[in-house]
Coordinates of C-alpha atoms and ligand atoms in Angstrom, one line a residue:
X1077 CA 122.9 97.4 83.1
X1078 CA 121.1 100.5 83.8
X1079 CA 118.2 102.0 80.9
X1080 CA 118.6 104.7 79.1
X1081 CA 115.2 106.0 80.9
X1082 CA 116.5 105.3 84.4
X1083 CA 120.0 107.2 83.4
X1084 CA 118.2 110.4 82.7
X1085 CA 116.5 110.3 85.8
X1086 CA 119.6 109.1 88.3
X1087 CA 120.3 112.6 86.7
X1088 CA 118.2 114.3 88.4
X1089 CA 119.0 113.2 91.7
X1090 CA 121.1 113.7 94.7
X1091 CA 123.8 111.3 95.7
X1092 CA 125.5 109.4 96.9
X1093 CA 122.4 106.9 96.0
X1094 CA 121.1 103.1 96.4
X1095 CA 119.8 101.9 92.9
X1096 CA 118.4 99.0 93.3
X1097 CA 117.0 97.1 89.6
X1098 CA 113.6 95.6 91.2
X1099 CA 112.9 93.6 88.0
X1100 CA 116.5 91.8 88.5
X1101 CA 115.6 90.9 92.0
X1102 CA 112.3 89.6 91.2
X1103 CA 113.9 87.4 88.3
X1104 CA 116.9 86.5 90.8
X1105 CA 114.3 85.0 93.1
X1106 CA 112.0 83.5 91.0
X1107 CA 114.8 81.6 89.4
X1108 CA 116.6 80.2 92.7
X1109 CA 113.5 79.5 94.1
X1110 CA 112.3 77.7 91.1
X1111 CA 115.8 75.4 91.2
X1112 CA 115.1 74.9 95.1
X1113 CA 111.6 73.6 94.6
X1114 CA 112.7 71.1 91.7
X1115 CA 114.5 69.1 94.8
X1116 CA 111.8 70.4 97.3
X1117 CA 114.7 72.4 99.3
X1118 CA 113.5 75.7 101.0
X1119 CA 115.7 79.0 101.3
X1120 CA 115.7 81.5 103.8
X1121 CA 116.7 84.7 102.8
X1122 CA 119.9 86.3 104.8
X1123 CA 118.3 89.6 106.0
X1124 CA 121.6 91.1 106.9
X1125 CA 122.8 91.3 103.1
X1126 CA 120.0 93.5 102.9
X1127 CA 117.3 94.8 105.0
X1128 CA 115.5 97.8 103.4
X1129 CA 111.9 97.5 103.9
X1130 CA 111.3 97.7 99.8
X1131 CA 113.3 94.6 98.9
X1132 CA 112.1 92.6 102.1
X1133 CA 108.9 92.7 100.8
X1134 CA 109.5 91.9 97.2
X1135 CA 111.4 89.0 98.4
X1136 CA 108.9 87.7 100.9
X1137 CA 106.1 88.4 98.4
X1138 CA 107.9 85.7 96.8
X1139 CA 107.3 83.1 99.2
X1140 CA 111.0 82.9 101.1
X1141 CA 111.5 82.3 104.0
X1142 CA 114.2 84.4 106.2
X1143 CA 117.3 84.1 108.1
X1144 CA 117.3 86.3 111.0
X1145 CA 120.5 87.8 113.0
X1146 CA 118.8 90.2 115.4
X1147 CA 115.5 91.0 117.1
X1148 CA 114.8 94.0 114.9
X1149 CA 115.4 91.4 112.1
X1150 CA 113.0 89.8 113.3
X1151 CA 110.3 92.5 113.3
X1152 CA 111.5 93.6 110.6
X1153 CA 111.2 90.6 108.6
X1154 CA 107.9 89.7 109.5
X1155 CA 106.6 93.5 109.2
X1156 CA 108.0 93.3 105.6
X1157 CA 105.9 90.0 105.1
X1158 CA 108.1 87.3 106.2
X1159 CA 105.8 84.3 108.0
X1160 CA 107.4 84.0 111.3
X1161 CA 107.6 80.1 111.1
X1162 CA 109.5 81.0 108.8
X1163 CA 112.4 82.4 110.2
X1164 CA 115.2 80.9 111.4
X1165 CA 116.9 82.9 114.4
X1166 CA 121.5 82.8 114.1
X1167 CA 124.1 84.9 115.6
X1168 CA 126.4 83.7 118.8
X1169 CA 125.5 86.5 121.0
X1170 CA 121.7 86.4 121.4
X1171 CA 120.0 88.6 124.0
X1172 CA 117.6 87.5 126.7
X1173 CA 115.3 90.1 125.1
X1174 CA 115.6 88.8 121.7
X1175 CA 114.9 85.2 122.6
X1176 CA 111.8 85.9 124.8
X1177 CA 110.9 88.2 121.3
X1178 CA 111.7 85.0 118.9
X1179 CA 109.5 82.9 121.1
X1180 CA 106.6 84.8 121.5
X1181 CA 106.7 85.3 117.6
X1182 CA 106.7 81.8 117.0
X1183 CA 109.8 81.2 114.7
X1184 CA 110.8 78.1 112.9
X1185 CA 113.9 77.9 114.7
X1186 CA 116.8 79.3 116.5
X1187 CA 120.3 78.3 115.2
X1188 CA 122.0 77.4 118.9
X1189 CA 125.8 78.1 118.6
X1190 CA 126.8 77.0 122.2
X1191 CA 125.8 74.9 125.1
X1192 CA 125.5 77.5 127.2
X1193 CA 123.0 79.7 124.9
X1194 CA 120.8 76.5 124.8
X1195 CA 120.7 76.6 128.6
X1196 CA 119.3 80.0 128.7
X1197 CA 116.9 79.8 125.9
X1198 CA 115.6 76.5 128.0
X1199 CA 115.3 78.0 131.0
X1200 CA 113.8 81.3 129.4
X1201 CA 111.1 79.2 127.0
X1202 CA 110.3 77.1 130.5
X1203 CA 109.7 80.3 132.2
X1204 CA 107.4 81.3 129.7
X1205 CA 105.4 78.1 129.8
X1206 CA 106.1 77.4 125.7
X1207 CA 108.8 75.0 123.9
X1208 CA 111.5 76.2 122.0
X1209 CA 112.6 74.8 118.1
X1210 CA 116.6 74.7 118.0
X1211 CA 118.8 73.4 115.6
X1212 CA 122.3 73.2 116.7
X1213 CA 124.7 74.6 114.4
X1214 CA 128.0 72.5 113.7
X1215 CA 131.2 73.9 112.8
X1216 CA 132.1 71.2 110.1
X1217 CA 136.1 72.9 110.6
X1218 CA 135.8 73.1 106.4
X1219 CA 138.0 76.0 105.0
X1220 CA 135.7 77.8 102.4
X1221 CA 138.7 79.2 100.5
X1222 CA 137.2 82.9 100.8
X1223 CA 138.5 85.8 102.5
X1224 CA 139.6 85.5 105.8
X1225 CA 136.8 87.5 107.6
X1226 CA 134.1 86.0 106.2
X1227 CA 135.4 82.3 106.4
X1228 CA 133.4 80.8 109.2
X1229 CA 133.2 77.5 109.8
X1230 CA 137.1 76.2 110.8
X1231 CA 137.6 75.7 114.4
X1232 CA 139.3 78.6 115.1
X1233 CA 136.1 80.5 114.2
X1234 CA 134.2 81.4 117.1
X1235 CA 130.9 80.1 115.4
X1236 CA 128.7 76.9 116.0
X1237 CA 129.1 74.2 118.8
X1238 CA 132.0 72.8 119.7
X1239 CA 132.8 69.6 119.3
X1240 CA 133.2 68.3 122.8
X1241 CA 130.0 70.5 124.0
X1242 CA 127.7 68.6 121.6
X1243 CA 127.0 65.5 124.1
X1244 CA 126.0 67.9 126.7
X1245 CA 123.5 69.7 123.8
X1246 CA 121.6 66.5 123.9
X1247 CA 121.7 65.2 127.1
X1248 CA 119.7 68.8 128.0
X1249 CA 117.4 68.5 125.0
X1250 CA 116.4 64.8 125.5
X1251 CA 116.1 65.7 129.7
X1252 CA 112.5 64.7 130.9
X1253 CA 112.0 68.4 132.2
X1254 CA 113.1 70.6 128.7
X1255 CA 111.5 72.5 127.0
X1256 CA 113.6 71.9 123.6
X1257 CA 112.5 70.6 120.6
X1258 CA 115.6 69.4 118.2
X1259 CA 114.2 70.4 114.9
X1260 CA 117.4 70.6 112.7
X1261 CA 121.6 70.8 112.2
X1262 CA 122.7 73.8 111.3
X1263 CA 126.0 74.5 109.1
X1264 CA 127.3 77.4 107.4
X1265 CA 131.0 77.7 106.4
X1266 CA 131.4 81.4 105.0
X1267 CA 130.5 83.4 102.0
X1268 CA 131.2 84.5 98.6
X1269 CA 132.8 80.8 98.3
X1270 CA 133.1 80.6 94.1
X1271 CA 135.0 77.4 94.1
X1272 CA 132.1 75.2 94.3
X1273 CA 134.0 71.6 95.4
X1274 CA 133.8 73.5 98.4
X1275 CA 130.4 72.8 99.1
X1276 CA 130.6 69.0 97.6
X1277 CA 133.1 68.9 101.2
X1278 CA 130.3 70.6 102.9
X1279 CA 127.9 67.9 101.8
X1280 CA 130.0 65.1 102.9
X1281 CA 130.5 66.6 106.1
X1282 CA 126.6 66.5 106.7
X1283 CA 126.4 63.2 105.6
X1284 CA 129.0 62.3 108.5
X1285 CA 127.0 64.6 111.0
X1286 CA 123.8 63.2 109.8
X1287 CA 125.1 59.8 110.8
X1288 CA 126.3 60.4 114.0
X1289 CA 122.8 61.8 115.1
X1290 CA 121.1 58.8 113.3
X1291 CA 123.2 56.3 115.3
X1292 CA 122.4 58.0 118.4
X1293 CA 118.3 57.8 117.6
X1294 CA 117.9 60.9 116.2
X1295 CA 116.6 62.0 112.7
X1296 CA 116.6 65.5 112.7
X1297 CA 113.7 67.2 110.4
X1298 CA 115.8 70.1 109.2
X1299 CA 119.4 70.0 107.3
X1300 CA 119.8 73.5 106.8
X1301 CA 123.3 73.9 105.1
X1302 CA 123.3 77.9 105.2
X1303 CA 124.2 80.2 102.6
X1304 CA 127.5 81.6 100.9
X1305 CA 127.3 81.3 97.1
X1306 CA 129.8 83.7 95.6
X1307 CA 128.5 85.6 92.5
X1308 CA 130.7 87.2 90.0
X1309 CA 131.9 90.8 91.0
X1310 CA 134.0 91.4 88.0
X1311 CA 130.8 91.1 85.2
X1312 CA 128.1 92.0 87.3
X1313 CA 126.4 92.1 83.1
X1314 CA 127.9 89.0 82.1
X1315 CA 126.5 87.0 84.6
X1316 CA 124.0 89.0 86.8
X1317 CA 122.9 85.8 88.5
X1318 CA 124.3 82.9 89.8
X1319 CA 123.3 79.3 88.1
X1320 CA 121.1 78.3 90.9
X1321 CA 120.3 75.0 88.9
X1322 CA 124.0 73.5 88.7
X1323 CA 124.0 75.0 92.8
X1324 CA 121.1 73.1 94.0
X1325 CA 121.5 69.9 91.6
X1326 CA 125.2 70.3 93.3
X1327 CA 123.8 69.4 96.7
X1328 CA 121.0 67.0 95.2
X1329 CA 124.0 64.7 94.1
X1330 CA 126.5 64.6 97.1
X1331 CA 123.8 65.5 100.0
X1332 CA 122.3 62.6 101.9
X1333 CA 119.0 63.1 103.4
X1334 CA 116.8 60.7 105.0
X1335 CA 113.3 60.9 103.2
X1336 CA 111.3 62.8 106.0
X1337 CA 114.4 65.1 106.3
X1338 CA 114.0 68.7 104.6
X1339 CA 117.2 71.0 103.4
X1340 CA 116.9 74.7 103.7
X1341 CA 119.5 76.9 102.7
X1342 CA 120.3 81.1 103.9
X1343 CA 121.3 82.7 100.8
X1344 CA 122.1 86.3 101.2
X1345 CA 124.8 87.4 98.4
X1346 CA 123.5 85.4 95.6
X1347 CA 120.1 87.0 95.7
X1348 CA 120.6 90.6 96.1
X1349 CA 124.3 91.7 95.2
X1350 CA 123.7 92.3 91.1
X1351 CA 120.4 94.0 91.8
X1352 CA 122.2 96.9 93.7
X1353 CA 124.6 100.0 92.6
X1354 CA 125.8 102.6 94.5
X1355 CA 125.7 106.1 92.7
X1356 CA 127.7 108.7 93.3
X1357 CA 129.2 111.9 91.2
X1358 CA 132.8 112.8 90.7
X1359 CA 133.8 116.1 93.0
X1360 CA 136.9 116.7 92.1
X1361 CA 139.8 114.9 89.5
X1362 CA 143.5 115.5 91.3
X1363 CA 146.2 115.2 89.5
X1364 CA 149.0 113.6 91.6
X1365 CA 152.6 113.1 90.9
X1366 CA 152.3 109.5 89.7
X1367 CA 148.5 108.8 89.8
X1368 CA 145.2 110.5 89.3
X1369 CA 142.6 110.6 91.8
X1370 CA 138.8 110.5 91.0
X1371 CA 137.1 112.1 94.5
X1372 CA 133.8 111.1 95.1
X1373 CA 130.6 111.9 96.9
X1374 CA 130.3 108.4 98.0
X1375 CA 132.9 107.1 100.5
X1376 CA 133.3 104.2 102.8
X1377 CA 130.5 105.4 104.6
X1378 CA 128.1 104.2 101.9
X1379 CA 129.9 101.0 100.6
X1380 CA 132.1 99.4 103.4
X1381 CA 133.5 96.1 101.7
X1382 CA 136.6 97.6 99.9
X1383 CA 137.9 99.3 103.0
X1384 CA 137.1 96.2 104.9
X1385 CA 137.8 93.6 102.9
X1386 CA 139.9 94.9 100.0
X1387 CA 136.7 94.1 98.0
X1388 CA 136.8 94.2 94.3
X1389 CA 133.0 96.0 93.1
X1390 CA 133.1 96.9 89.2
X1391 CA 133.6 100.7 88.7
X1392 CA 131.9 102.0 85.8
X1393 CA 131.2 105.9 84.5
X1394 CA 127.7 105.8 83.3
X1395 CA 127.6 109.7 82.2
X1396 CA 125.9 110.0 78.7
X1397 CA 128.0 108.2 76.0
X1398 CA 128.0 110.9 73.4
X1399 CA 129.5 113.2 76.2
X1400 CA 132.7 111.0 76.8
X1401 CA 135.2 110.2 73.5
X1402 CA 137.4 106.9 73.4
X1403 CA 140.3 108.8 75.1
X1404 CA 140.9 106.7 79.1
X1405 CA 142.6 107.6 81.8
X1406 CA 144.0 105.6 85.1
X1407 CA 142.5 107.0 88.2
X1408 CA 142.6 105.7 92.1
X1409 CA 138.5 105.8 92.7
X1410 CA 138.1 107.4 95.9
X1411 CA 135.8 108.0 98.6
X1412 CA 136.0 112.1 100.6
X1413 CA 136.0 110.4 104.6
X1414 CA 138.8 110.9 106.4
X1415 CA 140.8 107.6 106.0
X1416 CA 143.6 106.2 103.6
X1417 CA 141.2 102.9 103.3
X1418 CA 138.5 104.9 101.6
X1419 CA 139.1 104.1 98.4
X1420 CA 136.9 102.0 95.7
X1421 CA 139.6 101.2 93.5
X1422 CA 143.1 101.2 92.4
X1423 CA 144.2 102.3 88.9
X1424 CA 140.7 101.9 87.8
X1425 CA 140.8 102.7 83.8
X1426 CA 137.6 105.2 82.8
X1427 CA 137.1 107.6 80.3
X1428 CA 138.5 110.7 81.3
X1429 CA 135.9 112.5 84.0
X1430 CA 135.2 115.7 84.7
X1431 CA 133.7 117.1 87.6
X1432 CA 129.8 115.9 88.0
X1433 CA 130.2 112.8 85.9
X1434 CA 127.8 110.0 87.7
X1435 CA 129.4 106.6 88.7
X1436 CA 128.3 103.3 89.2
X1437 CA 129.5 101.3 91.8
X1438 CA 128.4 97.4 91.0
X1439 CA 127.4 94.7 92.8
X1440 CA 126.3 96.4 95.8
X1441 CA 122.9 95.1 96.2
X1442 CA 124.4 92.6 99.5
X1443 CA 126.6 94.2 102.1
X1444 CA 126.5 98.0 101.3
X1445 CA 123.2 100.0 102.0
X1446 CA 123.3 97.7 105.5
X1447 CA 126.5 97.9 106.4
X1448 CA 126.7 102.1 105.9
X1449 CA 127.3 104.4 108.7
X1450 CA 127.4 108.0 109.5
X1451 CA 131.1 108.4 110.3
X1452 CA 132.2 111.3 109.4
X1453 CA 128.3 112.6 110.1
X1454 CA 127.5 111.7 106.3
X1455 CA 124.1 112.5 105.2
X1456 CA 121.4 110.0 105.0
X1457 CA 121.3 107.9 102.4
X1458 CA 119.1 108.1 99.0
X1459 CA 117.3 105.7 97.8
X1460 CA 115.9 105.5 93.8
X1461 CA 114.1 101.8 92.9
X1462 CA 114.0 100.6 89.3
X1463 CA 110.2 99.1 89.0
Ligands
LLP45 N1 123.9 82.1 107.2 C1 124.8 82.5 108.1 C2 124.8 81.8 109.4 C3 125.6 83.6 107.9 O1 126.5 83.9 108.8 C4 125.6 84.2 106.6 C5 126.5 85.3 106.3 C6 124.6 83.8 105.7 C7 123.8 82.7 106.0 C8 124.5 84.4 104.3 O2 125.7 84.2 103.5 P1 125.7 84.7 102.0 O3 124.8 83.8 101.2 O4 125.3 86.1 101.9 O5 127.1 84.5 101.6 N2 129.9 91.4 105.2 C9 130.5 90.4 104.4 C10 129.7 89.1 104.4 C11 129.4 88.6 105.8 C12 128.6 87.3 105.7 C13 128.1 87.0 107.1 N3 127.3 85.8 107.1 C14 130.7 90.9 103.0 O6 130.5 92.0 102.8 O7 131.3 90.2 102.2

């Protein structure tokens, strides 16, 4: 919930507006990290859930590591403190210019989705006289149960190496002349997955993948099973964090490792969602024919997900309560860009608003601030961080 203290100042300020609740962060991290190192697994932080330079650093003050999508991520991460060894390097559509950057930075490891981006980062890391760590990622064809967009790891996703390509992976890795080093599998099935059996499938499928490498002669260093850990949109209060202890001792029981194998996980959501609101102040209230409508200053520009994704984020007014009575009204929670899809929320109950009331948008902490634009040529965005 936000203070008291901080309410009086978000008062003051111009929105639409990024509040981000440091102290929840640092608590969110200290506590998944604490449950990773009980079974001595390792995270990466997911940049792209968020990437602003003020909870980077709090996060790699805190001894992650990161999980990088982009070459600017990459710089990013490790000008915000990230080590670079220890950043692992994903995405299906790597650049020449990003690989030769990854290299020359040293990172743990690039996540390889195809055959043919292994050639090239082979041939580019032999050009420039160094070896290159990949792990290969594996579509494990599970179906995460999540919404379509961000299921990723069924076949008909365009992610991770296919099947039929994966002989040809290693017959290029174990050639006399590469310059690959095989330091992992990769696997990562899609996000905010909150039915947790899920992941025991997950495990299982490892296990199998594990085995098939370990009959060939190969024990990979690294499992890293990615990220995806749903958290709870609808009582952001309630349950601000996700139980990271019933997660990881989740994996400890179904996941196999060999004893010199490490797990490392890419959590993104789960770390940053609940620390994150987005502000924004009522224009106008319209009275419609069978609905009200609650205009806001902050639209789809700012916070993407329910446009996208038919997102559900908690929609609270957090004006002064001895301003607003019991009395509630229905209202459709919308954004002021140009687009039916802008909206935040349908039939949202609230206490009646007027013009100037400030709302809280929940849960925005993952997925919003980064995935803003300037459609529309909205201003730029404001930031205010709870110490
Ligand atoms: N690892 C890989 C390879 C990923 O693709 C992702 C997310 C993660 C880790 C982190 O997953 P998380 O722990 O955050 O679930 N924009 C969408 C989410 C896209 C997720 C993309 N990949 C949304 O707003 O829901």
């Amino acid at each position: 919930m936000i203070s008291t203290t901080i309410l009086e100042q978000l008062h003051q300020v111009e929105t639409p507006l990024y509040y981000y609740n440091l102290p929840l962060l640092r608590a969110t991290i200290s506590t998944a990290k604490k449950a990773a190192d009980q079974w001595g697994y390792h995270i990466h932080y997911a940049v792209k859930a968020n990437n602003n330079p003020r909870i980077l650093q709090e996060i790699s003050a805190l001894g992650l590591g990161a999980d990088c999508v982009s070459g600017l991520e990459i710089e990013r991460a490790i000008a915000q403190g990230f080590q670079a060894d220890s950043i692992v390097f994903a995405g299906v559509g790597k650049t020449e210019e990003e690989i030769r950057l990854a290299l020359n930075r040293g990172i743990l490891a690039f996540n390889v989705e195809s055959l043919e981006e292994l050639q090239i980062i082979n041939e580019i890391a032999k050009m420039m006289n160094v070896q290159a760590s990949v792990a290969l990622r594996i579509n494990p064809n599970i179906d995460a149960n999540t919404h379509h967009y961000i299921t990723t790891g069924l076949d008909e996703n365009k992610f991770g190496i296919m099947m039929h390509e994966l002989e040809d992976c290693l017959a290029l890795i174990c050639a006399g002349e590469s310059a690959l080093i095989l330091v992992g599998l990769h696997f990562h099935i899609g996000s905010q997955i909150t039915d947790w059996s899920v992941f025991k499938r997950l495990c299982l499928k490892v296990n199998e993948w594990n085995t098939w490498f370990i009959e060939r002669g190969i024990v990979v260093p690294i499992l890293n099973v990615g990220g995806g850990v749903g958290i709870n949109y609808q009582n952001p209060d309630g349950e601000p964090m996700v139980n990271f202890s019933d997660f990881f001792a989740l994996f400890h029981r179904f996941l196999e490792p060999k004893r010199e194998q490490q797990v490392h996980f890419e959590l993104g959501r789960s770390l940053v969602a609940n620390c994150g609101s987005l502000i924004s102040r009522v224009l106008y209230i319209k009275k419609g024919i069978t609905k009200n409508f609650a205009i806001l200053d902050a639209g789809m520009t700012e916070l993407l997900r329910p446009a996208l994704y038919q997102a559900y984020h908690k929609i609270q007014c957090i004006a002064p309560a001895e301003t607003k009575g019991d009395a509630k009204e229905i209202y459709d929670v919308v954004g002021p860009i140009c687009e039916s899809s802008d909206c935040f929320g349908k039939k949202v109950s609230l206490p009646v608003l007027v013009r100037g009331d400030l709302i809280a948008i929940r849960s925005a902490g993952a997925y919003g601030e980064v995935m803003s634009s300037r459609y529309n040529l909205r201003k730029p965005l404001q930031f205010y961080f709870e110490e």
